[in-house]
Amino acid sequence: MRALIEQGVSEAMRKPLVLSALVAALALALSGCDDAKKETAATPAPAKEAQQGGSLIIGITSGDPLAMNPLYASDRTTLTIMQALYSPLYSYNGDKIEWGLAESLTPSADNLTWTLKLKPDLKWQDGQPITADDVVFTFNKLLDEKQHSFFRSMFVYGNKPLSVSKVDPLTVKFTLPQVSAAFAGTLVQIFPIPQHIFDNEAGDLEKSTRNDAPVGSGPFKFKEYRAGQYYALDAI
């Protein structure tokens, strides 16, 4: 399946269907039919199965995407693409947690330490394993003021940033300088990036050429990008 996120494509117009008069006429015509015909007419057609493959075209009105990196995804276009390319640690569906890369998040008794456990056997789209190192790397970059990430301020409490450490290959510990009721809800906005892709980048990750062909963890992978035209993704 291929997803095309194309600039300038507006939502397809749907023709209004005026059925009330037709339904009334059919009801009168069928009123004299026998029971078998009534039953047949009343039986709804079976639902069609969803087709695999094809294209998904999403209209974008806010211009070309910015840096294709979750640490800088603050505009609508980039966020739309990021949510297809990368998986979050978890998300909320109402009050219910839907786990993504993580399988649990446990607070300490004083709510100053939060322990995140990743699912086993996760892989980046290039086949490399997703581990606690990637999560720690992501947050260290996010919290680095030189990286000017849009999300940094969300994890600073009383002018002090949280700290992140690796417990084991699949476990990460977040230590907050003060209790924050918003922490668990804020964490859903972070999409980890692969350490092995960006580890040797000494400068500003927003300007890294590695963003031109991103390696994500989500259900779609990068296919092609043409500025002013479209951003193409393939289903995995």
CSV table of C-alpha atoms in Angstrom, one decimal:
chain,number,residue,atom,x,y,z
A,1,MET,CA,0.0,0.0,0.0
A,2,ARG,CA,1.3,3.4,-0.8
A,3,ALA,CA,0.5,6.6,1.0
A,4,LEU,CA,0.9,9.9,-0.9
A,5,ILE,CA,0.8,13.0,1.2
A,6,GLU,CA,0.4,15.6,-1.5
A,7,GLN,CA,0.4,19.4,-1.2
A,8,GLY,CA,-2.5,21.2,-2.6
A,9,VAL,CA,-4.8,18.3,-2.8
A,10,SER,CA,-8.2,19.2,-1.3
A,11,GLU,CA,-10.6,16.8,0.1
A,12,ALA,CA,-12.7,15.1,-2.6
A,13,MET,CA,-16.1,16.6,-3.0
A,14,ARG,CA,-19.0,14.3,-2.3
A,15,LYS,CA,-22.2,14.7,-4.2
A,16,PRO,CA,-25.2,15.1,-2.0
A,17,LEU,CA,-27.6,12.2,-2.2
A,18,VAL,CA,-31.3,13.1,-1.9
A,19,LEU,CA,-33.0,9.8,-1.1
A,20,SER,CA,-36.1,10.6,0.9
A,21,ALA,CA,-38.5,10.8,-2.1
A,22,LEU,CA,-37.0,7.7,-3.6
A,23,VAL,CA,-37.2,5.7,-0.4
A,24,ALA,CA,-40.9,6.8,0.0
A,25,ALA,CA,-41.7,5.7,-3.6
A,26,LEU,CA,-40.0,2.4,-3.2
A,27,ALA,CA,-41.8,1.7,0.1
A,28,LEU,CA,-45.2,2.2,-1.6
A,29,ALA,CA,-44.2,0.0,-4.6
A,30,LEU,CA,-43.0,-2.8,-2.3
A,31,SER,CA,-46.0,-2.7,0.0
A,32,GLY,CA,-47.9,-5.2,-2.1
A,33,CYS,CA,-45.1,-7.7,-2.6
A,34,ASP,CA,-45.1,-11.0,-0.9
A,35,ASP,CA,-43.2,-11.8,2.3
A,36,ALA,CA,-40.3,-13.3,0.5
A,37,LYS,CA,-39.7,-10.2,-1.6
A,38,LYS,CA,-40.1,-8.0,1.5
A,39,GLU,CA,-37.5,-10.0,3.3
A,40,THR,CA,-35.1,-9.9,0.3
A,41,ALA,CA,-35.6,-6.1,-0.1
A,42,ALA,CA,-35.1,-5.5,3.6
A,43,THR,CA,-31.9,-7.6,3.8
A,44,PRO,CA,-28.9,-5.3,3.7
A,45,ALA,CA,-26.1,-6.0,1.3
A,46,PRO,CA,-23.1,-7.7,2.9
A,47,ALA,CA,-20.3,-5.3,3.9
A,48,LYS,CA,-17.4,-5.2,1.5
A,49,GLU,CA,-14.0,-6.1,2.8
A,50,ALA,CA,-11.4,-3.3,2.9
A,51,GLN,CA,-9.1,-3.4,-0.1
A,52,GLN,CA,-5.4,-3.8,0.3
A,53,GLY,CA,-3.0,-1.5,-1.7
A,54,GLY,CA,-3.9,1.6,-3.6
A,55,SER,CA,-3.1,5.2,-2.6
A,56,LEU,CA,-4.0,7.4,0.3
A,57,ILE,CA,-3.9,11.1,-0.6
A,58,ILE,CA,-4.1,13.6,2.3
A,59,GLY,CA,-4.6,17.2,1.4
A,60,ILE,CA,-2.0,19.5,3.0
A,61,THR,CA,-2.6,23.3,3.3
A,62,SER,CA,0.3,24.5,5.5
A,63,GLY,CA,3.1,24.1,3.0
A,64,ASP,CA,6.0,21.7,2.6
A,65,PRO,CA,7.2,19.7,5.6
A,66,LEU,CA,10.0,21.1,7.7
A,67,ALA,CA,12.8,19.0,9.0
A,68,MET,CA,11.7,15.4,8.8
A,69,ASN,CA,12.7,14.6,12.4
A,70,PRO,CA,10.3,14.1,15.4
A,71,LEU,CA,12.3,16.5,17.6
A,72,TYR,CA,11.3,19.4,15.3
A,73,ALA,CA,7.8,18.3,14.2
A,74,SER,CA,5.7,21.3,15.2
A,75,ASP,CA,3.8,22.2,12.1
A,76,ARG,CA,0.8,20.4,10.7
A,77,THR,CA,2.4,19.0,7.6
A,78,THR,CA,5.4,17.5,9.4
A,79,LEU,CA,3.3,16.1,12.3
A,80,THR,CA,1.0,14.4,9.8
A,81,ILE,CA,3.9,12.6,8.1
A,82,MET,CA,5.7,11.9,11.4
A,83,GLN,CA,2.7,10.0,12.8
A,84,ALA,CA,2.9,7.6,9.8
A,85,LEU,CA,6.7,7.3,9.8
A,86,TYR,CA,7.3,6.9,13.6
A,87,SER,CA,5.6,5.1,16.4
A,88,PRO,CA,5.0,6.8,19.8
A,89,LEU,CA,5.9,5.2,23.1
A,90,TYR,CA,2.2,5.1,23.8
A,91,SER,CA,-1.0,7.1,23.1
A,92,TYR,CA,-4.3,7.8,24.8
A,93,ASN,CA,-7.7,6.7,23.5
A,94,GLY,CA,-9.9,8.6,25.9
A,95,ASP,CA,-8.7,7.5,29.3
A,96,LYS,CA,-7.2,4.2,28.0
A,97,ILE,CA,-3.6,3.8,27.2
A,98,GLU,CA,-2.8,2.3,23.8
A,99,TRP,CA,0.8,1.0,23.9
A,100,GLY,CA,3.1,1.7,21.0
A,101,LEU,CA,6.9,1.1,21.4
A,102,ALA,CA,6.4,0.8,25.2
A,103,GLU,CA,4.5,-1.9,27.2
A,104,SER,CA,4.4,-0.2,30.6
A,105,LEU,CA,5.0,3.1,32.4
A,106,THR,CA,5.3,2.8,36.2
A,107,PRO,CA,5.6,5.8,38.7
A,108,SER,CA,7.4,5.5,42.0
A,109,ALA,CA,5.6,6.1,45.3
A,110,ASP,CA,6.6,9.8,45.3
A,111,ASN,CA,5.9,10.2,41.6
A,112,LEU,CA,9.4,11.6,41.0
A,113,THR,CA,10.7,8.6,39.1
A,114,TRP,CA,8.9,6.9,36.2
A,115,THR,CA,10.1,3.6,34.7
A,116,LEU,CA,9.3,2.9,31.1
A,117,LYS,CA,9.5,-0.6,29.7
A,118,LEU,CA,9.9,-1.2,25.9
A,119,LYS,CA,8.4,-4.1,24.1
A,120,PRO,CA,10.9,-6.7,23.1
A,121,ASP,CA,12.0,-7.5,19.5
A,122,LEU,CA,11.1,-4.1,18.1
A,123,LYS,CA,13.1,-2.9,15.0
A,124,TRP,CA,13.7,0.2,13.1
A,125,GLN,CA,12.7,0.2,9.5
A,126,ASP,CA,16.3,-0.7,8.5
A,127,GLY,CA,16.2,-3.8,10.7
A,128,GLN,CA,18.2,-2.5,13.6
A,129,PRO,CA,16.8,-3.1,17.1
A,130,ILE,CA,14.9,-0.4,19.1
A,131,THR,CA,16.3,-0.3,22.6
A,132,ALA,CA,16.5,1.9,25.7
A,133,ASP,CA,19.6,3.5,24.1
A,134,ASP,CA,17.4,5.1,21.5
A,135,VAL,CA,15.0,6.5,24.0
A,136,VAL,CA,17.8,8.0,26.2
A,137,PHE,CA,19.5,9.4,23.1
A,138,THR,CA,16.3,11.0,21.9
A,139,PHE,CA,15.7,12.7,25.2
A,140,ASN,CA,19.3,13.8,25.6
A,141,LYS,CA,19.1,15.5,22.2
A,142,LEU,CA,15.7,16.9,22.9
A,143,LEU,CA,16.9,18.4,26.2
A,144,ASP,CA,20.1,19.8,24.6
A,145,GLU,CA,19.5,23.6,24.3
A,146,LYS,CA,21.8,23.7,21.3
A,147,GLN,CA,19.2,21.5,19.4
A,148,HIS,CA,16.4,24.0,20.1
A,149,SER,CA,13.8,21.3,20.0
A,150,PHE,CA,10.2,22.5,20.2
A,151,PHE,CA,9.5,19.9,22.9
A,152,ARG,CA,12.3,20.8,25.4
A,153,SER,CA,10.2,23.2,27.5
A,154,MET,CA,7.6,20.4,28.1
A,155,PHE,CA,10.2,18.5,30.2
A,156,VAL,CA,11.6,21.3,32.2
A,157,TYR,CA,10.1,21.7,35.7
A,158,GLY,CA,11.0,24.7,37.9
A,159,ASN,CA,13.8,25.7,35.4
A,160,LYS,CA,15.3,22.2,35.8
A,161,PRO,CA,15.0,19.5,33.1
A,162,LEU,CA,14.3,15.9,33.9
A,163,SER,CA,17.0,13.3,33.6
A,164,VAL,CA,16.9,10.1,31.6
A,165,SER,CA,18.9,7.0,32.2
A,166,LYS,CA,19.1,3.4,30.9
A,167,VAL,CA,18.3,0.7,33.4
A,168,ASP,CA,18.7,-2.3,31.0
A,169,PRO,CA,18.4,-2.8,27.2
A,170,LEU,CA,14.6,-2.4,27.4
A,171,THR,CA,14.1,-0.2,30.4
A,172,VAL,CA,14.4,3.6,30.8
A,173,LYS,CA,14.1,5.7,34.0
A,174,PHE,CA,12.9,9.2,34.0
A,175,THR,CA,13.7,11.3,37.1
A,176,LEU,CA,11.8,14.5,37.6
A,177,PRO,CA,13.1,17.5,39.7
A,178,GLN,CA,9.5,17.9,41.0
A,179,VAL,CA,6.2,16.2,40.8
A,180,SER,CA,4.3,16.8,37.6
A,181,ALA,CA,0.8,15.6,37.0
A,182,ALA,CA,1.2,16.3,33.3
A,183,PHE,CA,4.3,14.1,32.7
A,184,ALA,CA,2.6,10.9,31.5
A,185,GLY,CA,0.3,12.9,29.2
A,186,THR,CA,3.2,14.9,27.8
A,187,LEU,CA,5.3,11.8,27.1
A,188,VAL,CA,2.9,10.7,24.4
A,189,GLN,CA,4.1,13.5,22.2
A,190,ILE,CA,7.6,12.0,21.9
A,191,PHE,CA,8.5,9.8,19.0
A,192,PRO,CA,12.0,8.2,19.6
A,193,ILE,CA,14.6,8.6,16.9
A,194,PRO,CA,17.3,6.0,16.0
A,195,GLN,CA,20.6,6.5,17.7
A,196,HIS,CA,22.5,4.6,15.1
A,197,ILE,CA,21.4,7.0,12.4
A,198,PHE,CA,22.2,10.3,14.3
A,199,ASP,CA,24.9,9.3,16.7
A,200,ASN,CA,27.8,10.7,14.6
A,201,GLU,CA,25.9,14.0,13.9
A,202,ALA,CA,27.8,16.6,15.9
A,203,GLY,CA,25.8,19.7,14.8
A,204,ASP,CA,22.2,20.7,14.6
A,205,LEU,CA,20.0,17.6,13.9
A,206,GLU,CA,17.4,19.8,12.4
A,207,LYS,CA,19.8,20.5,9.5
A,208,SER,CA,21.1,16.9,9.2
A,209,THR,CA,20.9,15.3,5.7
A,210,ARG,CA,19.9,12.2,7.5
A,211,ASN,CA,16.4,13.7,7.7
A,212,ASP,CA,16.1,13.6,3.9
A,213,ALA,CA,15.4,9.8,4.0
A,214,PRO,CA,14.2,9.2,7.5
A,215,VAL,CA,14.4,5.7,9.1
A,216,GLY,CA,11.4,5.4,11.4
A,217,SER,CA,9.5,2.8,13.5
A,218,GLY,CA,6.0,3.3,12.2
A,219,PRO,CA,3.6,1.5,9.8
A,220,PHE,CA,4.9,3.5,6.8
A,221,LYS,CA,8.4,4.0,5.5
A,222,PHE,CA,9.9,6.7,3.4
A,223,LYS,CA,9.5,6.4,-0.4
A,224,GLU,CA,10.0,9.7,-2.1
A,225,TYR,CA,9.7,13.4,-1.6
A,226,ARG,CA,9.3,16.1,-4.1
A,227,ALA,CA,9.1,19.6,-2.8
A,228,GLY,CA,5.9,21.4,-3.6
A,229,GLN,CA,4.4,18.2,-4.9
A,230,TYR,CA,4.1,15.2,-2.6
A,231,TYR,CA,5.7,13.1,0.2
A,232,ALA,CA,5.3,9.4,-0.6
A,233,LEU,CA,5.3,6.6,1.9
A,234,ASP,CA,5.0,2.8,1.5
A,235,ALA,CA,3.2,0.6,3.9
A,236,ILE,CA,5.4,-1.9,5.6
